[in-house]
Coordinates of C-alpha atoms in Angstrom, one line a residue:
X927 CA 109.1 88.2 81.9
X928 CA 108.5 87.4 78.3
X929 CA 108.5 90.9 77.8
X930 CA 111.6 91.7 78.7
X931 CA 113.0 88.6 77.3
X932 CA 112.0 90.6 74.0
X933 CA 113.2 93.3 75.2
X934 CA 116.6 92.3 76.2
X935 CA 116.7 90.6 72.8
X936 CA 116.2 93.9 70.7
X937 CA 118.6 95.0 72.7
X938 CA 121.1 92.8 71.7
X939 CA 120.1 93.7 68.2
X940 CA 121.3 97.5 68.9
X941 CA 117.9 99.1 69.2
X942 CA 117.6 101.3 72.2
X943 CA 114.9 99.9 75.1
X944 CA 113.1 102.1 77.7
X945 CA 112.4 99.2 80.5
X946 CA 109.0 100.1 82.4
X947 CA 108.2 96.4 82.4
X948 CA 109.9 94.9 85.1
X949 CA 109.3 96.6 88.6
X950 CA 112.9 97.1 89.9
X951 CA 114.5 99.9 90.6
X952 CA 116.5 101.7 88.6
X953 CA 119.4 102.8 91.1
X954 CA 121.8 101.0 93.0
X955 CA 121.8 99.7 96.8
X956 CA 122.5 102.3 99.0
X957 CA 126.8 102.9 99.2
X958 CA 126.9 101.3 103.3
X959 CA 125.2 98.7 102.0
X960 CA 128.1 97.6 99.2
X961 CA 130.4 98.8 101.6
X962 CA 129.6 96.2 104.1
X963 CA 129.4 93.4 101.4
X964 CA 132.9 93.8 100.6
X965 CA 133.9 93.9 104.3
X966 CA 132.2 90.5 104.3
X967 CA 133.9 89.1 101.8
X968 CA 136.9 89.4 103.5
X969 CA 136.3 86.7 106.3
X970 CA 135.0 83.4 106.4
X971 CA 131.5 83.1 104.6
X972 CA 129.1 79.5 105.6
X973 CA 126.1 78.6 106.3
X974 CA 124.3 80.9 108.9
X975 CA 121.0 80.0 111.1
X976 CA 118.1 79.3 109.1
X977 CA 115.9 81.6 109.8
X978 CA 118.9 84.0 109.4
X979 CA 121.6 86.2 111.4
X980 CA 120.7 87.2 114.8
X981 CA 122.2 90.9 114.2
X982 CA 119.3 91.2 111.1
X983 CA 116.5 90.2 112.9
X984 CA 116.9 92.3 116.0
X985 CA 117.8 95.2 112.7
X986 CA 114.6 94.2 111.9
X987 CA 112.6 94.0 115.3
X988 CA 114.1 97.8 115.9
X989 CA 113.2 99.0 112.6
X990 CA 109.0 97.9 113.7
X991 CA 109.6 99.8 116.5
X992 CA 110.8 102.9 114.8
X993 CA 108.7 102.7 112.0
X994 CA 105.3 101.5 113.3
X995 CA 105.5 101.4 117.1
X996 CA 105.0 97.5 117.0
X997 CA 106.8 95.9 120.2
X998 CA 108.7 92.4 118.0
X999 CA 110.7 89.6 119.0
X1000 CA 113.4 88.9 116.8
X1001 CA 112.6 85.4 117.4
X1002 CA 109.6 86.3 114.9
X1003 CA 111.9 87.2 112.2
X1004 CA 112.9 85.0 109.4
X1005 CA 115.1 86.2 106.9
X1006 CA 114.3 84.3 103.8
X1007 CA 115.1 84.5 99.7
X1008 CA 113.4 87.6 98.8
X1009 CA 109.5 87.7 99.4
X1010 CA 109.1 85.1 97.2
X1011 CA 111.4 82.6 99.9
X1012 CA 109.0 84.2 102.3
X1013 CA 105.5 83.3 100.9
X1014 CA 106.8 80.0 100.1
X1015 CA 107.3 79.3 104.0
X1016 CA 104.4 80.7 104.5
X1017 CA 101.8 78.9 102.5
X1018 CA 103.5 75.8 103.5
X1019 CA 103.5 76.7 107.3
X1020 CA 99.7 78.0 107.3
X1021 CA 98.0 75.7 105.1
X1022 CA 96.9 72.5 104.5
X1023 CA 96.7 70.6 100.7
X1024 CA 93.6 72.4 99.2
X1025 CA 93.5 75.5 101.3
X1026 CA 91.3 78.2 100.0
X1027 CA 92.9 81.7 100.1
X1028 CA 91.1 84.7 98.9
X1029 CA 92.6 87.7 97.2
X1030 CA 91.7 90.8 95.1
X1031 CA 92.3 90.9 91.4
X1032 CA 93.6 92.6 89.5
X1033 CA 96.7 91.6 91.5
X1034 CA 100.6 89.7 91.8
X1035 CA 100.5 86.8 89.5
X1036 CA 102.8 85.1 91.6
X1037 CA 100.1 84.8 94.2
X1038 CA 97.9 82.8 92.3
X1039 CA 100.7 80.2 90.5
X1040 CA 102.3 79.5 93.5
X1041 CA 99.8 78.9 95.7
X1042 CA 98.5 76.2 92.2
X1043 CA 101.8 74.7 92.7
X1044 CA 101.6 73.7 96.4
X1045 CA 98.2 72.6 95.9
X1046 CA 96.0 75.4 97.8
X1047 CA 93.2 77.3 95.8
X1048 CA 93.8 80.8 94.8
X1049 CA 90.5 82.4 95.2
X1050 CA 90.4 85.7 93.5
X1051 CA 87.7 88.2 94.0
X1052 CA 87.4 91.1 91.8
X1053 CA 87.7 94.6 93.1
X1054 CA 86.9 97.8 91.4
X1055 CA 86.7 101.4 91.6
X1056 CA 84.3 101.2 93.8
X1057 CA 86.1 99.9 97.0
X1058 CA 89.7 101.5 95.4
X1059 CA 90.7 97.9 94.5
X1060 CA 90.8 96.8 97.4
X1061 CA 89.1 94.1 99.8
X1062 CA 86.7 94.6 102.5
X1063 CA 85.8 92.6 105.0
X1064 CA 82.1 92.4 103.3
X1065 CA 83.9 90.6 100.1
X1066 CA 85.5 88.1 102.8
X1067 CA 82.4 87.2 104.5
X1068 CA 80.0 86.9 101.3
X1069 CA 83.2 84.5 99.6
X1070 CA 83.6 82.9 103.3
X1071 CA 79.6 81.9 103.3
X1072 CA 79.6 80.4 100.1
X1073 CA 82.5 77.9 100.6
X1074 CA 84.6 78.9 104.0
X1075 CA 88.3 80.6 103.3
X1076 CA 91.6 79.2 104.8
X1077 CA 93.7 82.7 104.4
X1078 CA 93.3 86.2 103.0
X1079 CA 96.5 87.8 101.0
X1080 CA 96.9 91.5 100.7
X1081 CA 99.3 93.8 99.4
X1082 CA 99.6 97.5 100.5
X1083 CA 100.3 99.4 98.6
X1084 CA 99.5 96.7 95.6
X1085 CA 101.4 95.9 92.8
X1086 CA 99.6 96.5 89.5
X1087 CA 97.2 99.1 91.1
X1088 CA 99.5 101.0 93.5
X1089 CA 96.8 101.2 95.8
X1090 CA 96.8 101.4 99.9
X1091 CA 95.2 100.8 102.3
X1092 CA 94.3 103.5 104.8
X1093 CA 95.5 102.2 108.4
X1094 CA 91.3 101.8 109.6
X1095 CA 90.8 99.7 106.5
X1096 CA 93.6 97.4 106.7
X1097 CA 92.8 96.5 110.5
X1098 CA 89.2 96.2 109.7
X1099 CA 90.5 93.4 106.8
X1100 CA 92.9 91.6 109.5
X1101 CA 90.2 91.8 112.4
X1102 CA 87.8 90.2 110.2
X1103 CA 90.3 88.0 109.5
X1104 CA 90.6 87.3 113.3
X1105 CA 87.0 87.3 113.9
X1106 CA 87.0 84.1 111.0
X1107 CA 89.9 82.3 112.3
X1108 CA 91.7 82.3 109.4
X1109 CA 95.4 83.6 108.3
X1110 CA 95.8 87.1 107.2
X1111 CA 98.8 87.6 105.0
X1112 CA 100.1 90.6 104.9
X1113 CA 102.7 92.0 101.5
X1114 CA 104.3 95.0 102.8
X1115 CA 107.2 94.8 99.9
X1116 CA 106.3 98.5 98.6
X1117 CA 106.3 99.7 102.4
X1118 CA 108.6 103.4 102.5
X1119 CA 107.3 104.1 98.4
X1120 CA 104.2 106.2 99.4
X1121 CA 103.1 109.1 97.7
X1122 CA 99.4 109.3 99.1
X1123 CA 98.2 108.2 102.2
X1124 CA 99.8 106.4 105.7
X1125 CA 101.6 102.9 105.4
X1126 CA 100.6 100.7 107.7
X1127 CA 101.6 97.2 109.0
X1128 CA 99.0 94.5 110.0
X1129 CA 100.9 93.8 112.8
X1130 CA 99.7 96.9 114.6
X1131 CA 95.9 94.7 114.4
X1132 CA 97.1 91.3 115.3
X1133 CA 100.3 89.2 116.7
X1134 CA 98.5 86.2 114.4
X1135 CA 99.3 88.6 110.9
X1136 CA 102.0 87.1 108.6
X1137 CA 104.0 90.0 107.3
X1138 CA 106.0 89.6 104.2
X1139 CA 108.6 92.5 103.4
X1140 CA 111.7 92.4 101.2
X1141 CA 115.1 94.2 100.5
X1142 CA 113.9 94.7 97.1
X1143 CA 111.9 97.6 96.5
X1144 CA 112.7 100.3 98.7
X1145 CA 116.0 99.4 99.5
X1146 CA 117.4 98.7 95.9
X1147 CA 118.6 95.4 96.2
X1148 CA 116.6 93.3 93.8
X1149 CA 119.3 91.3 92.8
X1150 CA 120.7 90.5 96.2
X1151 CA 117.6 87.9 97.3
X1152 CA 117.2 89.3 100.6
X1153 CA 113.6 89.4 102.3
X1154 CA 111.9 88.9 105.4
X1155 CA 108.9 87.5 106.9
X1156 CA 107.3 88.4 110.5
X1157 CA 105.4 85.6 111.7
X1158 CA 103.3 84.4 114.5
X1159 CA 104.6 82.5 117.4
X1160 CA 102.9 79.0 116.6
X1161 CA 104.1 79.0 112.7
X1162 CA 107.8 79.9 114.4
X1163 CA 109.3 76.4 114.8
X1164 CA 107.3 74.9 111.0
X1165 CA 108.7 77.8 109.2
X1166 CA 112.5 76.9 111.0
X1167 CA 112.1 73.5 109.9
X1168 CA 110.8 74.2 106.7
X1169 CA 113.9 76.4 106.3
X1170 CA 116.4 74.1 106.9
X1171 CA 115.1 71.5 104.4
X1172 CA 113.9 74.0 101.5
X1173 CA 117.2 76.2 102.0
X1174 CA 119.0 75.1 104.4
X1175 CA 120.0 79.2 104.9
X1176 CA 120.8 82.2 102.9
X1177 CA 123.2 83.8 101.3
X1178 CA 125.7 85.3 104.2
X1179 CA 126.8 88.3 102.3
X1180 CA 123.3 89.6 101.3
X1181 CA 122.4 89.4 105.0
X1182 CA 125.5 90.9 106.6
X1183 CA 125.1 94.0 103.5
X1184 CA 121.4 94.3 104.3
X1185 CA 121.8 95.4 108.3
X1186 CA 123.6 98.4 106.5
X1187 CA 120.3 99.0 104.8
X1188 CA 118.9 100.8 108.3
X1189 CA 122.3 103.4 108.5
X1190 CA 121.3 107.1 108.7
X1191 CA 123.3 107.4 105.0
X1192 CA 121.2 104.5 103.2
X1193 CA 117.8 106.2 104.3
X1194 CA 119.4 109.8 103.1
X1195 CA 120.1 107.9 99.7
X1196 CA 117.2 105.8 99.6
X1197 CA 114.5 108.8 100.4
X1198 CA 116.3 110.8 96.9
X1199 CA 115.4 107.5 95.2
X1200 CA 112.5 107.8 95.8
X1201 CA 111.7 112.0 95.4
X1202 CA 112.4 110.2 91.8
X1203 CA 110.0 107.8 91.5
X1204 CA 107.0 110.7 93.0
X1205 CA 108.9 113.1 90.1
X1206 CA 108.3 110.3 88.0
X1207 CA 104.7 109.4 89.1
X1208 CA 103.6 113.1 88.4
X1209 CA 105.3 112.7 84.9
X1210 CA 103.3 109.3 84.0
X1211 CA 99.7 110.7 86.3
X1212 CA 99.5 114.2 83.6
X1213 CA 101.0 111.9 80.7
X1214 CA 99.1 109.1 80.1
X1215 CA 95.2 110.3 80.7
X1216 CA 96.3 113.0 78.0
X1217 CA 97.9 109.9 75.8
X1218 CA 94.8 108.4 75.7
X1219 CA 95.5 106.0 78.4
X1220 CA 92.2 106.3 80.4
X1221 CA 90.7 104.9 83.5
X1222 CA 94.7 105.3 85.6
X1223 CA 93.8 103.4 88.8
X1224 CA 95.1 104.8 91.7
X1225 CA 99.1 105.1 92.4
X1226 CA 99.2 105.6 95.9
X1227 CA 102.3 103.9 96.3
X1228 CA 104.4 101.5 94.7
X1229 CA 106.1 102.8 91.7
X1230 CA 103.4 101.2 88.9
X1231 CA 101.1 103.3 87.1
X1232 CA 98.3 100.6 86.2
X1233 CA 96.1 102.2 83.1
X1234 CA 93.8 101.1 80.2
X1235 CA 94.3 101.0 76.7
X1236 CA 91.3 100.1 75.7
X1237 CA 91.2 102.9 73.0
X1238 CA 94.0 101.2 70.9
X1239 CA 93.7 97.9 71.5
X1240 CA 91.5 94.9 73.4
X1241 CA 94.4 92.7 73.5
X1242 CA 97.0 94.5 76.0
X1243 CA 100.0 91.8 75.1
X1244 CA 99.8 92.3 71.6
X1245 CA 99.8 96.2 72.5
X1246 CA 102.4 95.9 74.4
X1247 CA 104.0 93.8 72.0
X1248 CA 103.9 96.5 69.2
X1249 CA 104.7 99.2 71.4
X1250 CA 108.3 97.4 72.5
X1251 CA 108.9 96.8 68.3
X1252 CA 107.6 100.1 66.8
X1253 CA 108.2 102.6 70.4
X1254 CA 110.9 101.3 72.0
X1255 CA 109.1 101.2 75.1
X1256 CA 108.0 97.6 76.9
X1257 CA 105.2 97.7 79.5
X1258 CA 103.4 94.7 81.1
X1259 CA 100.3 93.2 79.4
X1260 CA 97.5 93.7 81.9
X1261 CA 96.2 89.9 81.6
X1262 CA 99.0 89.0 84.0
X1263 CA 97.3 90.7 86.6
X1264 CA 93.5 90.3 85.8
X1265 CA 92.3 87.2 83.5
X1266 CA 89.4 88.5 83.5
X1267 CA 89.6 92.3 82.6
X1268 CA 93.4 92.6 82.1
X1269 CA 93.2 92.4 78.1
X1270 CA 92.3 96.2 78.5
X1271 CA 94.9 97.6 80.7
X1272 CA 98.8 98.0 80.7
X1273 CA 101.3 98.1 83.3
X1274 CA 104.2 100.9 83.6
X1275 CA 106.8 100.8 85.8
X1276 CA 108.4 104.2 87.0
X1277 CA 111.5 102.7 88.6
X1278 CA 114.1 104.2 86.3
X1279 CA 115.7 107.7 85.9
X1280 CA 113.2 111.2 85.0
X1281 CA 115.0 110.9 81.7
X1282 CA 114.3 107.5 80.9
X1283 CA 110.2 107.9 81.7
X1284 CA 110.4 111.5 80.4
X1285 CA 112.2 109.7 76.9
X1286 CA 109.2 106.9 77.3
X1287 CA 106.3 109.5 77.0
X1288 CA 108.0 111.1 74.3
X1289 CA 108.3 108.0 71.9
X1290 CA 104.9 106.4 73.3
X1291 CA 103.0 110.1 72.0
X1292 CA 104.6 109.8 68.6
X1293 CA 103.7 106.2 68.2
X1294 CA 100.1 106.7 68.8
X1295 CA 99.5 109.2 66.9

């Protein structure tokens, strides 16, 4: 965010910006989708239930069903503010003051801060290219032995990495989960951006998963803080109380526009957003290696391409810094997603137009040289 701060600042200035630091998508929500947002504005607009509209959350329940096979009640839906409204609930549903949770770095800084400031302890394990960065269940039973876990967080695919999950892995990771007797939460945000592999959903492993999915990514509507959570039967009534003291509800218009987000003509707009971001993925996967940007972890899905600069620099935010000044291009400093090892990598995000990331290699080439 500090990035783009500087970013939006040059802008200002009347220097041109290519934005690959921020992961939100480049095109609009889907036409239905404003279309029904104006037809809500045009009756009365209060407070709704606080876990959200009833017509959303059977939208919702039908859209497991059609996407994954998964049998939902709607009464296990609860729209929230964004995934971030939705991990709140969450950590304060699940766990108690000092809960341990275990997740893989490099991964979402978000993770990690709030789960500091609700007083749980982010435990982060370090995955390489050796398991795909990813966790196994062998990483969550040697980190379980040595001081016993409350919750496991995943993401699939994973924001920096863009790495999945193939459907065996991720319900080995959620039975040993099970097996533990500990919460398995599940980030599907990047769920319908795959470029290599099968998406799956914990909740074909277990009815005890908590699923986190937002309007966000896939559906374009970063800006209209609109998400969901799927959660298990016992955290259904403290997440609905939770709810109504933390937010009382959400924004009516948001959720009214978002059951247009399933239409027939969203998907048909949504799936050419998307053609883009593989179009751009292939740009940015021939691109960077032959920049000099070596070790470019996986991109299964997602729309991040997560690379290392160590050749230029061991210090990825002043790299990223000088590129944004000198290029015109700002990134994301690695060390936002990996303390440890993230002062050698860079983040790009491939969530604008073929022009805009073709424009970005062009300038980034020329700098370097």
């Amino acid at each position: 965010m500090e990035v783009l701060g500087e970013a939006v600042a040059r802008e200002r200035a009347g220097h041109r910006v290519i934005h690959m630091e921020v992961g939100q998508p480049g095109a609009p929500a889907p036409s239905p989708v404003i279309a029904a947002a104006h037809q809500a504005l045009g009756g009365p607009l209060g407070y709704t239930e606080s876990l959200g509209i009833r017509p959303l959350r059977e939208a919702i329940a039908a859209h497991y069903r059609r996407t994954y096979g998964v049998d939902l009640a709607p009464d296990r839906v609860a729209i929230t503010a964004g995934s971030s409204g939705a991990f709140t609930l969450a950590f304060l549903a699940a766990f108690a003051p000092g809960a341990r949770v275990a997740l893989p770095t490099p991964g979402y800084p978000a993770y990690r801060n709030l789960l500091g400031a609700l007083g749980l302890e982010a435990v982060e394990i370090e995955c390489g290219a050796d398991t795909r960065w990813a966790l196994t269940p062998e990483m969550i039973a040697r980190a379980h032995a040595e001081r016993p876990l409350d919750g496991i967080l995943v993401a699939s695919p994973a924001n920096p990495t863009g790495t999945m999950y193939t459907p065996a892995a991720l319900d080995a990771l959620v039975r040993a989960a099970d097996d533990l007797g500990i919460w398995f939460i599940s980030d599907e945000i990047y769920h319908g951006l795959v470029h290599n592999g099968v998406q799956a959903t914990a909740l074909a492993s277990s009815d005890r998963a908590i699923v986190v999915n937002s309007f966000s990514k896939y559906y374009c509507m970063t800006g209209w803080r609109i998400g969901w959570m799927v959660m298990p039967e016992v955290l259904a009534k403290p997440i609905d109380r939770l709810a109504q003291n933390l937010t009382l509800s959400n924004n009516e218009i948001s959720q009214r526009a978002a059951l247009a987000a399933f239409d027939a003509a969203s998907t048909v707009e949504l799936e050419a957003v998307r053609a883009g971001y593989a179009e751009n993925r292939a740009l940015l996967i021939e691109a960077l290696p032959r920049l000099g940007f070596t070790d470019l972890l996986p991109i299964d899905g997602a729309f991040y391409a997560y690379a290392s600069c160590a050749r230029f620099s061991n210090d990825s935010l002043d790299f990223v810094r000088r590129m944004l000044v000198e290029a015109g291009v700002a990134a994301t400093p690695g060390a936002d997603f990996d303390a440890a090892r993230g002062n050698a990598y860079v983040r790009f995000s491939f969530a604008g137009t073929r022009a805009d990331c073709a424009e970005a290699i062009e300038r980034i080439g020329q700098w370097l040289r």
